Coordinates of N, CA and C in Angstrom, one line a residue:
T114 N -70.5 136.0 78.1 CA -70.4 137.1 77.7 C -69.3 137.8 76.9
N115 N -68.7 138.3 76.9 CA -67.6 138.8 76.2 C -67.2 140.3 77.2
D116 N -66.6 140.7 76.9 CA -65.4 142.4 77.4 C -66.3 143.2 77.3
K117 N -67.0 143.6 76.5 CA -68.2 144.5 76.1 C -69.3 144.6 77.7
C118 N -69.3 143.4 78.4 CA -70.2 143.3 79.7 C -69.7 144.5 80.8
I119 N -70.3 145.5 81.5 CA -70.1 146.6 81.7 C -70.9 145.9 83.1
G120 N -71.2 144.7 83.8 CA -71.7 144.9 85.3 C -73.2 145.7 85.4
C121 N -73.9 145.8 84.9 CA -74.6 146.9 85.2 C -75.9 145.6 85.6
N122 N -75.7 144.2 86.0 CA -76.7 143.8 86.4 C -77.9 143.1 85.8
K123 N -78.7 143.7 84.7 CA -79.5 143.7 83.6 C -80.2 142.3 83.9
C124 N -78.8 141.9 83.0 CA -79.2 140.0 83.4 C -79.4 139.7 84.7
I125 N -79.3 139.7 85.6 CA -80.0 139.1 86.5 C -80.6 139.4 87.4
S126 N -81.1 140.7 87.3 CA -82.8 141.2 87.7 C -83.3 140.3 86.5
V127 N -83.6 139.3 85.3 CA -84.5 138.4 84.8 C -84.1 138.0 84.6
C128 N -82.7 137.3 85.3 CA -83.0 135.7 85.1 C -84.3 134.9 85.9
P129 N -84.6 133.8 85.1 CA -85.6 133.3 86.5 C -84.7 132.1 87.3
V130 N -83.7 131.9 87.5 CA -82.5 131.1 88.0 C -81.9 131.7 89.0
P131 N -81.8 131.5 90.4 CA -80.9 132.3 91.4 C -79.7 132.1 90.9
F132 N -78.4 132.5 90.7 CA -77.4 132.4 90.7 C -76.7 131.5 89.0
A133 N -77.8 132.1 88.6 CA -76.9 131.2 86.7 C -76.1 132.5 86.3
N134 N -76.6 134.0 87.4 CA -75.4 134.7 86.5 C -75.0 134.9 87.7
V135 N -73.0 135.4 87.5 CA -72.6 135.5 88.8 C -72.3 137.2 88.1
V136 N -71.2 137.7 89.4 CA -70.7 138.5 89.2 C -69.3 138.1 89.6
V137 N -68.5 138.4 88.4 CA -66.5 138.4 88.3 C -66.4 139.2 88.2
Q138 N -64.8 139.5 88.2 CA -64.0 140.5 87.9 C -63.3 140.5 86.5
N139 N -63.7 140.9 85.4 CA -62.8 141.0 83.6 C -61.0 141.4 84.3
Q140 N -60.6 139.8 83.6 CA -59.7 139.6 83.7 C -58.4 140.5 83.0
K141 N -59.1 141.2 81.9 CA -58.1 141.7 81.4 C -58.5 142.9 81.7
T142 N -59.4 144.1 82.6 CA -59.8 145.4 82.5 C -59.9 145.4 84.1
G143 N -59.8 144.6 84.6 CA -60.2 144.5 86.6 C -61.2 145.3 86.5
A144 N -62.3 145.7 85.7 CA -63.7 146.1 86.3 C -64.7 144.5 86.2
R145 N -65.9 144.6 86.8 CA -66.8 143.9 87.2 C -66.8 143.5 85.8
M146 N -68.0 142.1 86.0 CA -68.6 141.8 84.6 C -69.7 140.5 85.2
V147 N -70.5 140.3 84.3 CA -71.2 139.2 85.0 C -71.3 138.6 84.2
K148 N -71.0 136.9 84.5 CA -70.6 135.8 84.0 C -71.6 135.1 83.2
V149 N -71.8 134.0 83.1 CA -73.0 132.8 83.1 C -72.5 131.2 83.7
N150 N -73.6 131.1 84.5 CA -73.0 129.9 85.2 C -73.6 128.6 84.3
T151 N -73.3 128.0 83.6 CA -73.3 127.0 82.4 C -74.0 125.7 83.5
D152 N -73.6 126.0 84.4 CA -73.9 124.1 85.4 C -75.9 125.0 85.7
K153 N -75.8 126.3 86.1 CA -77.0 126.9 86.5 C -78.3 127.3 85.3
C154 N -77.8 127.4 84.4 CA -78.3 128.2 83.6 C -79.2 127.2 82.3
I155 N -80.7 127.6 82.7 CA -81.3 127.0 81.5 C -82.0 127.8 80.7
V156 N -80.4 128.5 79.5 CA -81.1 129.2 78.2 C -82.2 129.7 77.7
C157 N -82.6 130.2 78.5 CA -84.1 130.8 78.0 C -83.9 132.2 77.2
G158 N -82.4 132.9 77.3 CA -82.4 134.6 76.6 C -82.9 135.5 77.1
K159 N -83.5 135.4 78.3 CA -83.8 136.7 78.9 C -82.7 137.3 79.0
C160 N -81.6 136.8 79.2 CA -80.6 138.3 79.4 C -79.7 138.6 78.6
I161 N -80.3 138.0 77.2 CA -80.0 138.8 75.2 C -80.5 139.7 74.8
E162 N -82.0 138.5 75.6 CA -83.0 140.8 75.4 C -83.0 141.9 76.2
V163 N -82.7 141.7 77.3 CA -82.3 143.4 77.8 C -81.4 143.4 77.8
C164 N -79.7 143.4 77.4 CA -78.3 143.7 77.3 C -78.6 144.2 76.5
N165 N -78.3 145.6 76.2 CA -78.1 146.2 75.4 C -76.9 146.6 75.0
H166 N -76.0 146.0 75.7 CA -74.0 146.3 75.0 C -73.7 145.4 74.0
G167 N -74.2 144.4 73.6 CA -74.4 143.5 72.8 C -72.8 142.4 73.5
A168 N -72.7 142.7 74.8 CA -72.0 141.5 75.5 C -72.6 140.0 76.3
R169 N -74.2 139.9 76.1 CA -74.5 138.6 75.5 C -74.4 138.1 74.3
T170 N -74.2 136.5 73.8 CA -75.1 136.2 72.1 C -74.9 134.4 73.4
Y171 N -75.0 133.6 71.7 CA -75.3 132.4 72.2 C -75.2 131.8 71.1
K172 N -74.6 130.5 71.2 CA -74.1 129.4 70.1 C -75.1 128.4 69.0
D173 N -75.3 128.8 67.9 CA -76.2 127.5 67.4 C -74.6 127.1 66.1
D174 N -75.4 126.1 65.0 CA -74.5 126.0 64.1 C -74.7 125.9 62.8
S175 N -74.8 127.4 62.6 CA -75.7 127.8 61.2 C -74.2 127.7 60.6
K176 N -73.3 127.9 60.5 CA -72.1 128.6 59.6 C -71.4 127.3 59.7
K177 N -71.0 126.5 60.3 CA -71.1 124.6 60.3 C -72.0 124.0 59.4
F178 N -73.5 124.3 59.5 CA -73.6 123.8 57.7 C -73.7 124.3 57.0
F179 N -73.3 125.6 56.6 CA -73.1 126.1 55.7 C -72.3 125.7 55.5
I180 N -70.7 125.7 55.8 CA -69.7 125.6 55.4 C -69.6 123.5 55.0
D181 N -70.3 122.9 55.9 CA -70.2 122.0 55.2 C -71.6 121.7 54.0
L182 N -72.7 121.9 54.4 CA -73.4 121.7 52.6 C -72.4 122.5 51.4
V183 N -72.0 123.3 51.6 CA -71.0 124.0 50.4 C -70.2 122.6 49.4
A184 N -69.1 122.0 51.0 CA -68.4 121.2 50.7 C -68.8 119.9 50.1
G185 N -70.5 119.7 50.0 CA -71.2 118.9 49.5 C -72.1 117.6 50.8
E186 N -71.2 117.6 52.2 CA -72.8 117.1 53.1 C -73.6 117.0 52.8
K187 N -74.2 116.1 52.4 CA -75.7 115.4 52.0 C -76.9 115.8 53.5
I188 N -77.4 116.6 53.3 CA -78.3 117.4 54.3 C -79.5 117.5 54.1
T189 N -80.6 116.8 54.9 CA -81.9 116.9 55.2 C -81.8 118.5 56.1
V190 N -83.1 119.3 55.9 CA -83.6 120.4 56.8 C -85.2 119.8 57.5
L191 N -85.2 120.2 58.5 CA -86.1 119.8 59.1 C -86.3 121.4 59.3
I192 N -87.6 122.5 59.4 CA -87.9 123.2 59.5 C -88.8 123.4 60.9
D193 N -88.9 124.4 61.9 CA -90.2 124.8 62.5 C -90.8 125.7 61.5
P194 N -92.2 125.5 62.1 CA -93.5 126.3 61.2 C -93.5 127.5 61.5
A195 N -92.8 128.0 62.9 CA -93.0 129.6 63.0 C -91.9 130.2 62.2
F196 N -91.2 129.5 61.4 CA -90.1 130.1 60.7 C -91.3 130.7 59.3
K197 N -92.2 130.6 58.8 CA -93.4 130.7 58.2 C -94.1 132.1 58.3
F198 N -94.7 131.7 60.0 CA -94.9 132.6 60.2 C -94.9 133.8 60.8
K199 N -93.6 134.2 60.9 CA -92.3 134.7 61.3 C -92.1 135.8 59.7
Y200 N -91.4 134.8 58.8 CA -90.8 135.0 57.1 C -91.8 134.6 56.4
E201 N -93.1 134.9 55.8 CA -93.9 134.4 55.5 C -93.6 135.1 53.9
D202 N -93.2 136.4 53.3 CA -92.9 136.3 52.3 C -91.3 136.3 51.5
I203 N -90.8 135.7 52.2 CA -89.6 134.9 51.7 C -89.4 133.4 52.2
Y204 N -90.7 132.2 52.6 CA -90.1 131.2 53.3 C -89.3 130.3 52.3
Y205 N -90.4 130.7 51.1 CA -90.1 129.3 50.4 C -89.0 129.6 49.1
N206 N -88.7 131.1 49.2 CA -88.0 131.8 48.9 C -85.5 131.2 49.5
V207 N -85.8 130.7 50.4 CA -85.6 130.1 51.6 C -85.2 128.5 51.6
I208 N -86.2 127.9 51.6 CA -86.3 126.4 51.1 C -85.8 126.8 49.7
G209 N -85.8 127.0 48.8 CA -85.8 127.3 47.2 C -84.0 127.3 47.4
Y210 N -83.6 128.6 47.9 CA -81.8 128.7 48.6 C -81.5 128.0 49.0
L211 N -82.3 127.1 50.0 CA -81.5 126.2 50.7 C -81.2 124.6 49.9
K212 N -82.1 124.6 49.3 CA -82.4 123.2 48.1 C -80.9 123.5 47.1
Y213 N -81.4 124.9 46.3 CA -79.7 124.9 45.3 C -78.6 124.9 46.0
L214 N -78.3 124.9 47.1 CA -76.9 125.3 47.7 C -77.3 123.1 47.7
G215 N -77.6 122.7 48.1 CA -78.1 121.5 47.8 C -78.5 120.8 48.9
V216 N -79.6 121.1 49.8 CA -80.2 120.4 50.7 C -80.8 119.5 49.8
S217 N -80.6 118.1 50.6 CA -81.8 117.2 49.9 C -82.7 117.3 50.1
H218 N -83.4 118.2 51.2 CA -85.0 117.6 51.4 C -85.2 118.2 52.3
V219 N -86.4 119.4 52.6 CA -87.2 120.4 54.0 C -88.3 119.8 54.3
Y220 N -88.4 119.1 55.6 CA -89.9 118.8 55.9 C -90.2 119.8 57.3
N221 N -91.2 119.6 57.1 CA -92.1 120.7 58.2 C -91.8 119.7 59.8
T222 N -91.2 121.1 60.5 CA -91.3 119.6 62.1 C -93.4 120.2 61.9
A223 N -93.9 120.3 62.0 CA -95.3 120.2 61.9 C -95.6 118.9 62.1
Y224 N -95.1 118.3 61.1 CA -95.3 116.7 61.0 C -95.4 116.2 62.6
G225 N -94.3 116.6 62.8 CA -93.7 116.1 64.7 C -95.0 116.4 64.8
S226 N -95.6 117.3 65.2 CA -96.6 118.3 66.1 C -97.9 116.9 65.8
D227 N -98.5 116.9 64.7 CA -99.8 115.9 64.4 C -99.1 114.8 64.9
I228 N -98.4 114.3 65.1 CA -97.5 112.8 65.9 C -98.0 113.2 67.1
L229 N -97.2 114.4 67.9 CA -97.1 114.2 68.9 C -98.8 114.6 69.8
T230 N -99.9 115.0 68.8 CA -100.9 115.3 69.1 C -102.1 114.1 69.9
W231 N -101.5 113.2 68.7 CA -102.2 111.7 69.2 C -101.3 111.0 70.3
L232 N -100.7 111.1 70.1 CA -99.2 110.6 71.4 C -100.6 111.3 72.5
Y233 N -100.2 112.4 72.9 CA -101.0 113.9 73.8 C -102.6 112.6 74.0
A234 N -102.7 112.8 72.8 CA -104.6 112.7 73.4 C -104.5 111.1 74.0
D235 N -103.7 110.3 73.3 CA -104.3 109.1 73.9 C -103.2 108.9 74.7
F236 N -102.6 109.3 75.4 CA -101.9 109.3 76.6 C -102.6 110.1 78.1
L237 N -103.6 111.2 77.5 CA -104.8 112.3 78.2 C -105.6 111.0 78.6
K238 N -106.0 109.9 77.8 CA -107.4 109.3 77.9 C -107.0 108.0 78.3
D239 N -106.0 107.2 78.8 CA -105.0 106.6 79.7 C -104.7 106.8 81.2
N240 N -104.6 108.4 81.3 CA -104.1 108.5 82.3 C -105.6 109.5 83.2
N241 N -106.7 108.8 82.9 CA -108.3 109.7 83.2 C -107.8 111.4 82.9
Y242 N -107.8 111.8 82.1 CA -107.2 113.1 81.5 C -106.9 114.6 82.7
N243 N -106.0 113.8 83.5 CA -105.6 114.5 84.4 C -105.0 115.3 84.2
G244 N -103.7 116.5 84.5 CA -103.1 117.9 84.3 C -101.5 117.3 83.7
Y245 N -100.7 117.3 82.9 CA -99.1 116.7 82.5 C -98.6 118.6 81.9
I246 N -97.4 118.4 82.4 CA -96.8 119.4 81.2 C -96.4 118.9 79.9
S247 N -96.1 119.6 78.9 CA -95.9 119.3 77.5 C -94.6 118.8 77.8
S248 N -94.3 118.4 76.8 CA -93.1 118.0 77.0 C -92.2 118.9 75.2
T249 N -92.9 119.8 74.6 CA -92.3 121.0 73.6 C -91.3 121.8 74.1
C250 N -91.0 122.2 74.9 CA -90.2 123.6 75.5 C -89.1 122.7 76.1
P251 N -87.9 122.9 75.1 CA -86.4 122.2 76.1 C -86.5 123.9 77.8
I252 N -87.0 124.7 77.5 CA -86.2 125.3 78.8 C -86.8 124.8 79.7
V253 N -88.4 125.1 79.5 CA -89.5 124.1 81.0 C -88.7 122.7 81.5
I254 N -88.7 122.2 80.4 CA -87.6 120.4 80.6 C -86.7 120.8 81.5
N255 N -85.9 121.8 81.0 CA -85.1 121.9 82.1 C -84.8 122.4 82.5
Y256 N -85.5 123.3 83.5 CA -86.2 123.8 84.1 C -86.5 123.0 85.5
I257 N -87.6 122.0 84.4 CA -87.8 121.3 85.5 C -87.2 120.3 86.0
E258 N -86.0 119.6 85.4 CA -85.5 118.7 85.4 C -84.0 119.3 87.1
R259 N -83.9 120.3 86.7 CA -82.3 121.1 87.7 C -83.1 121.6 88.9
Y260 N -84.4 122.2 88.7 CA -85.1 122.3 89.9 C -86.3 122.2 90.5
K261 N -87.1 121.7 89.5 CA -88.2 121.4 90.1 C -88.3 119.3 89.9
P262 N -87.8 118.6 90.1 CA -87.8 117.1 89.8 C -88.9 116.4 90.5
E263 N -89.9 117.3 91.2 CA -90.9 116.6 92.0 C -91.4 116.8 90.4
L264 N -91.8 117.7 89.6 CA -92.4 117.2 88.7 C -92.1 116.7 86.7
I265 N -91.4 116.2 87.2 CA -91.0 114.9 86.0 C -91.9 114.3 86.0
N266 N -92.3 113.9 86.9 CA -93.4 112.8 87.0 C -94.9 113.5 86.1
K267 N -95.1 114.5 86.0 CA -95.7 115.6 85.4 C -95.3 115.5 83.6
L268 N -94.2 115.5 83.3 CA -94.3 115.8 81.9 C -94.5 114.8 81.2
M269 N -95.0 114.9 80.3 CA -95.8 114.2 78.6 C -94.8 113.2 78.7
P270 N -94.5 111.7 78.9 CA -92.7 111.3 78.4 C -92.8 111.5 76.7
F271 N -93.3 112.2 76.2 CA -92.1 112.2 74.3 C -91.5 113.2 74.4
H272 N -91.3 112.6 72.8 CA -89.9 113.9 72.5 C -90.9 115.0 71.8
S273 N -90.2 115.9 71.5 CA -90.7 117.4 71.0 C -90.7 117.0 69.6
P274 N -91.7 117.9 69.3 CA -92.1 117.8 67.8 C -90.6 117.8 67.1
S275 N -90.0 118.2 66.8 CA -89.1 118.3 66.3 C -88.2 117.2 66.2
I276 N -87.3 115.8 66.9 CA -87.1 114.7 67.5 C -88.2 113.8 67.0
C277 N -89.6 113.9 67.1 CA -90.8 113.3 66.3 C -90.5 113.3 64.8
T278 N -90.4 114.5 64.2 CA -90.1 114.6 62.5 C -88.8 114.2 61.8
A279 N -88.0 114.6 63.1 CA -86.6 113.8 62.9 C -86.6 112.5 62.9
I280 N -87.7 111.3 63.8 CA -87.1 110.4 63.8 C -87.9 109.5 62.6
Y281 N -88.5 110.8 62.2 CA -90.3 109.6 61.0 C -89.3 110.0 59.5
A282 N -88.0 111.1 59.4 CA -88.0 111.1 58.5 C -86.6 109.7 58.4
K283 N -85.9 109.8 59.2 CA -84.8 108.4 59.2 C -85.1 107.3 59.1
K284 N -86.0 106.7 59.9 CA -87.0 105.3 60.1 C -88.2 105.2 59.5
Y285 N -89.1 106.2 58.8 CA -90.0 105.7 57.4 C -90.2 106.2 56.7
L286 N -88.8 107.1 56.8 CA -88.7 108.2 55.1 C -87.3 107.4 54.3
G287 N -86.7 107.0 55.0 CA -85.4 107.2 54.9 C -84.5 107.5 54.6
V288 N -84.3 108.4 55.3 CA -83.6 109.7 54.7 C -82.0 109.3 55.8
S289 N -80.8 108.8 55.3 CA -79.7 108.8 55.4 C -78.7 109.5 56.0
D290 N -79.8 111.3 54.5 CA -78.3 112.4 55.7 C -78.2 112.8 56.9
K291 N -77.6 113.6 57.2 CA -77.7 114.4 57.6 C -78.8 115.5 58.2
L292 N -79.1 115.5 59.5 CA -80.5 116.3 59.9 C -80.1 117.7 60.1
A293 N -80.7 118.9 60.1 CA -80.3 120.0 60.7 C -81.8 120.7 60.2
L294 N -81.8 121.4 62.2 CA -82.8 121.9 62.6 C -83.3 123.5 62.9
I295 N -84.2 124.1 61.6 CA -84.1 125.2 61.5 C -85.1 126.2 63.1
T296 N -85.1 126.3 63.9 CA -85.5 126.7 64.8 C -85.4 128.2 65.5
P297 N -86.7 128.7 66.3 CA -86.7 129.9 66.7 C -86.0 130.4 68.1
C298 N -85.8 128.9 68.6 CA -85.4 128.5 70.2 C -83.9 128.4 70.4
I299 N -83.2 128.9 70.8 CA -81.5 129.1 71.3 C -81.6 128.4 71.8
Q300 N -82.6 127.4 72.8 CA -82.8 126.1 73.8 C -82.3 124.8 73.1
K301 N -82.4 125.5 71.6 CA -83.0 123.9 71.3 C -81.5 123.2 70.8
Q302 N -80.3 124.2 71.0 CA -78.8 123.7 71.5 C -78.8 122.2 71.8
E303 N -79.1 122.2 73.0 CA -78.9 121.5 74.2 C -79.9 120.3 73.8
D304 N -81.2 120.3 72.6 CA -82.0 119.4 73.1 C -81.4 118.6 71.5
V305 N -81.0 119.2 70.3 CA -80.0 118.9 69.9 C -78.1 118.1 70.3
N306 N -78.2 118.5 71.2 CA -76.9 118.3 72.3 C -77.0 116.8 72.4
G307 N -78.2 116.6 73.0 CA -78.5 115.7 73.3 C -79.2 114.4 73.1
N308 N -79.1 114.2 71.6 CA -79.6 112.7 70.6 C -78.6 112.5 69.5
D309 N -78.4 112.2 69.0 CA -77.8 111.4 67.8 C -78.7 111.3 66.0
V310 N -79.3 112.2 66.9 CA -80.7 112.2 65.7 C -80.4 113.4 64.8
I311 N -80.4 114.7 65.2 CA -80.3 115.6 64.4 C -78.3 116.0 64.7
S312 N -77.6 116.9 63.7 CA -76.1 116.9 63.4 C -76.3 118.3 63.7
Y313 N -76.9 119.3 63.6 CA -77.1 120.8 62.9 C -78.7 122.0 63.7
H314 N -77.8 122.2 64.6 CA -78.9 123.5 65.2 C -78.8 124.5 64.9
I315 N -80.3 125.1 64.0 CA -79.6 126.7 63.3 C -80.6 127.3 64.1
T316 N -80.4 129.0 64.7 CA -82.0 129.3 64.6 C -82.4 130.7 64.0
F317 N -83.2 130.8 63.8 CA -83.6 131.6 62.3 C -82.8 133.1 62.3
N318 N -82.1 133.4 63.2 CA -81.4 134.8 63.2 C -79.8 134.5 62.5
G319 N -79.6 132.8 63.1 CA -78.2 132.2 62.4 C -78.8 132.1 60.9
L320 N -79.8 131.4 60.6 CA -79.6 131.5 59.0 C -80.1 132.5 58.8
C321 N -80.8 134.2 58.8 CA -80.9 135.4 58.6 C -79.5 135.8 58.0
N322 N -78.4 135.8 59.1 CA -77.3 136.6 59.4 C -76.7 136.3 57.7
M323 N -76.7 134.7 57.4 CA -75.3 133.9 56.7 C -76.7 134.2 55.0
I324 N -77.8 134.3 55.3 CA -78.0 134.9 53.6 C -78.1 136.3 53.2
N325 N -78.0 136.6 54.4 CA -78.5 138.5 54.2 C -77.0 138.8 53.0
G326 N -78.0 139.5 52.6 CA -77.1 140.3 50.5 C -77.6 139.4 49.8
I327 N -77.7 138.2 50.2 CA -78.0 137.3 48.8 C -79.2 137.9 48.7
N328 N -79.0 137.1 46.9 CA -80.4 137.2 46.7 C -81.3 136.6 45.9
I329 N -82.6 136.1 47.0 CA -82.8 134.9 47.3 C -84.0 134.5 46.7
E330 N -85.0 135.8 46.2 CA -86.1 135.9 45.3 C -85.9 135.2 43.9
K331 N -85.4 134.5 43.3 CA -85.0 133.7 41.9 C -85.0 132.2 42.5
Y332 N -85.4 132.6 43.8 CA -85.3 130.8 44.0 C -86.8 130.7 45.2
E333 N -87.1 129.0 44.7 CA -89.1 129.4 45.1 C -89.0 127.4 45.4
E334 N -89.0 126.9 46.4 CA -89.4 126.0 46.6 C -90.3 125.3 47.8
K335 N -90.8 124.6 48.2 CA -92.0 124.1 48.8 C -91.2 122.9 50.0
E336 N -92.2 123.0 51.0 CA -91.8 121.6 51.9 C -91.8 120.5 51.3
E337 N -91.2 118.7 51.6 CA -91.7 118.7 50.6 C -92.5 117.1 51.9
N338 N -92.9 117.4 52.9 CA -94.4 116.4 53.3 C -95.6 117.5 53.7
T339 N -96.5 117.2 53.9 CA -97.9 117.6 54.6 C -98.1 117.4 55.8
F340 N -99.3 118.3 56.6 CA -98.8 118.0 57.8 C -100.4 119.0 58.0
G341 N -101.1 118.5 59.2 CA -102.5 119.6 59.8 C -102.2 120.3 60.3
N342 N -102.6 119.8 61.6 CA -103.3 121.8 62.8 C -101.8 121.8 63.1
G343 N -100.4 120.7 63.4 CA -100.2 120.3 64.0 C -98.6 122.3 63.8
A344 N -99.2 122.4 62.7 CA -98.5 123.9 62.4 C -98.8 125.0 63.4
V345 N -100.0 125.0 64.0 CA -100.7 125.6 64.7 C -99.8 125.6 66.4
F346 N -98.7 124.6 66.8 CA -98.7 124.2 67.9 C -97.8 125.1 68.8
C347 N -97.2 126.3 67.2 CA -96.3 127.5 68.6 C -96.5 128.5 68.8
L348 N -98.1 129.2 68.4 CA -99.2 129.9 68.4 C -99.6 129.6 70.0
P349 N -100.2 130.9 70.9 CA -100.7 130.8 72.0 C -102.0 129.7 71.9
G350 N -101.8 128.9 72.5 CA -103.1 127.7 72.9 C -103.4 126.5 71.9
G351 N -101.9 126.6 71.3 CA -101.8 126.0 69.8 C -102.1 124.1 70.0
I352 N -101.2 123.8 71.1 CA -101.0 122.4 72.0 C -102.6 122.3 72.3
K353 N -103.0 123.2 73.0 CA -104.3 122.8 73.8 C -105.8 122.3 72.6
D354 N -105.7 123.1 71.0 CA -106.5 123.6 70.1 C -106.0 122.0 69.5
N355 N -105.5 121.6 69.2 CA -105.1 120.8 68.6 C -105.1 119.4 69.8
I356 N -105.1 119.0 70.2 CA -105.4 117.9 71.0 C -107.2 117.9 71.2
E357 N -107.9 119.1 71.5 CA -109.1 118.8 71.6 C -109.7 118.6 70.6
S358 N -108.8 118.6 69.0 CA -109.6 118.6 67.9 C -109.4 117.4 67.8
V359 N -109.0 116.3 68.4 CA -108.8 115.0 68.2 C -109.7 114.3 69.5
L360 N -109.6 114.9 70.2 CA -110.5 114.5 71.9 C -112.4 114.8 71.4
D361 N -113.2 114.6 71.7 CA -114.8 115.0 72.4 C -113.9 115.7 73.6
F362 N -113.4 116.8 74.1 CA -113.1 116.9 74.9 C -112.7 118.4 75.2
N363 N -113.4 119.6 75.8 CA -112.7 120.4 76.2 C -112.0 120.9 77.1
Y364 N -110.7 121.5 77.2 CA -110.1 121.6 78.6 C -110.3 123.4 79.6
G365 N -110.9 123.9 78.8 CA -111.6 125.3 79.1 C -110.9 126.4 78.6

C-alpha cells in the first residue's frame, strides 16, 4: 500500500480473508488508510483489481532479471503456456527478443503439466479415485495451509507445473543456468521464494512493461521443448480434461 490510499475500503470488501487488510493512520498525512497484514494475506490480488487509486501493487523480479541478463548472467527461462493464449501475436517475438538479450534456453511449463498429469493419474488410481485438491495454485495452497489446515491431507502431494519443469530442466536436461519463471500469477513469488530451483519470478505485466516501446517484431524464436495437452492446464477444466485423457475414467 502506498500514500495514494484514501481508505475507501474497497480492498476490505473483496478480500476473502478476514483481517488481511487493516485500517491504520497514514503517518505522513494523518488520514486513514488500509494496509496489508502480510501474516494473513494469501496474495490473491483481489484488492489490486478493485483499487482504482493506484494504491496497491505487487513485487516481482522483472527489473532484476533484465539487469542480470544484460550483465551477462546465464539464465534459462520457463514460460507459462497462458502467455501464448494471451499474447499470441507477439509470443514468438518475445522469446526471440529474450534469446537476443542472452537467454540460453526457453522451456514451456506445459511440460511440467504433462508430468503432473501422470502423477495425478497414478495418485488417484492408488487412492481409489477419491476426491483431492490439485497442487497447481499457490493461492489455494496458501489459503489451506493458513486457514484450513484440516484440508492439507487432501492436497495432491506434488509440485506445481512450474517447479516440475524447473526440476526436469535441472536434473534431466542438465541446465546449470539460473532459472527465470514467466507467469500470470503474482502469488508465484511465494512459490519461487519457497524453493531453491527458480531464481526470478516475472509476471506477464512486469515483462510487458519492461519491453514496452521496443521493436520486437524482428526477433522470433520458439520454445525448445515439446509438450502435449499440458498446455490447457491453465484453461477452465484443463486439469480434469488432462487426467481423463490418460485414465479410463470420467469425472462428470
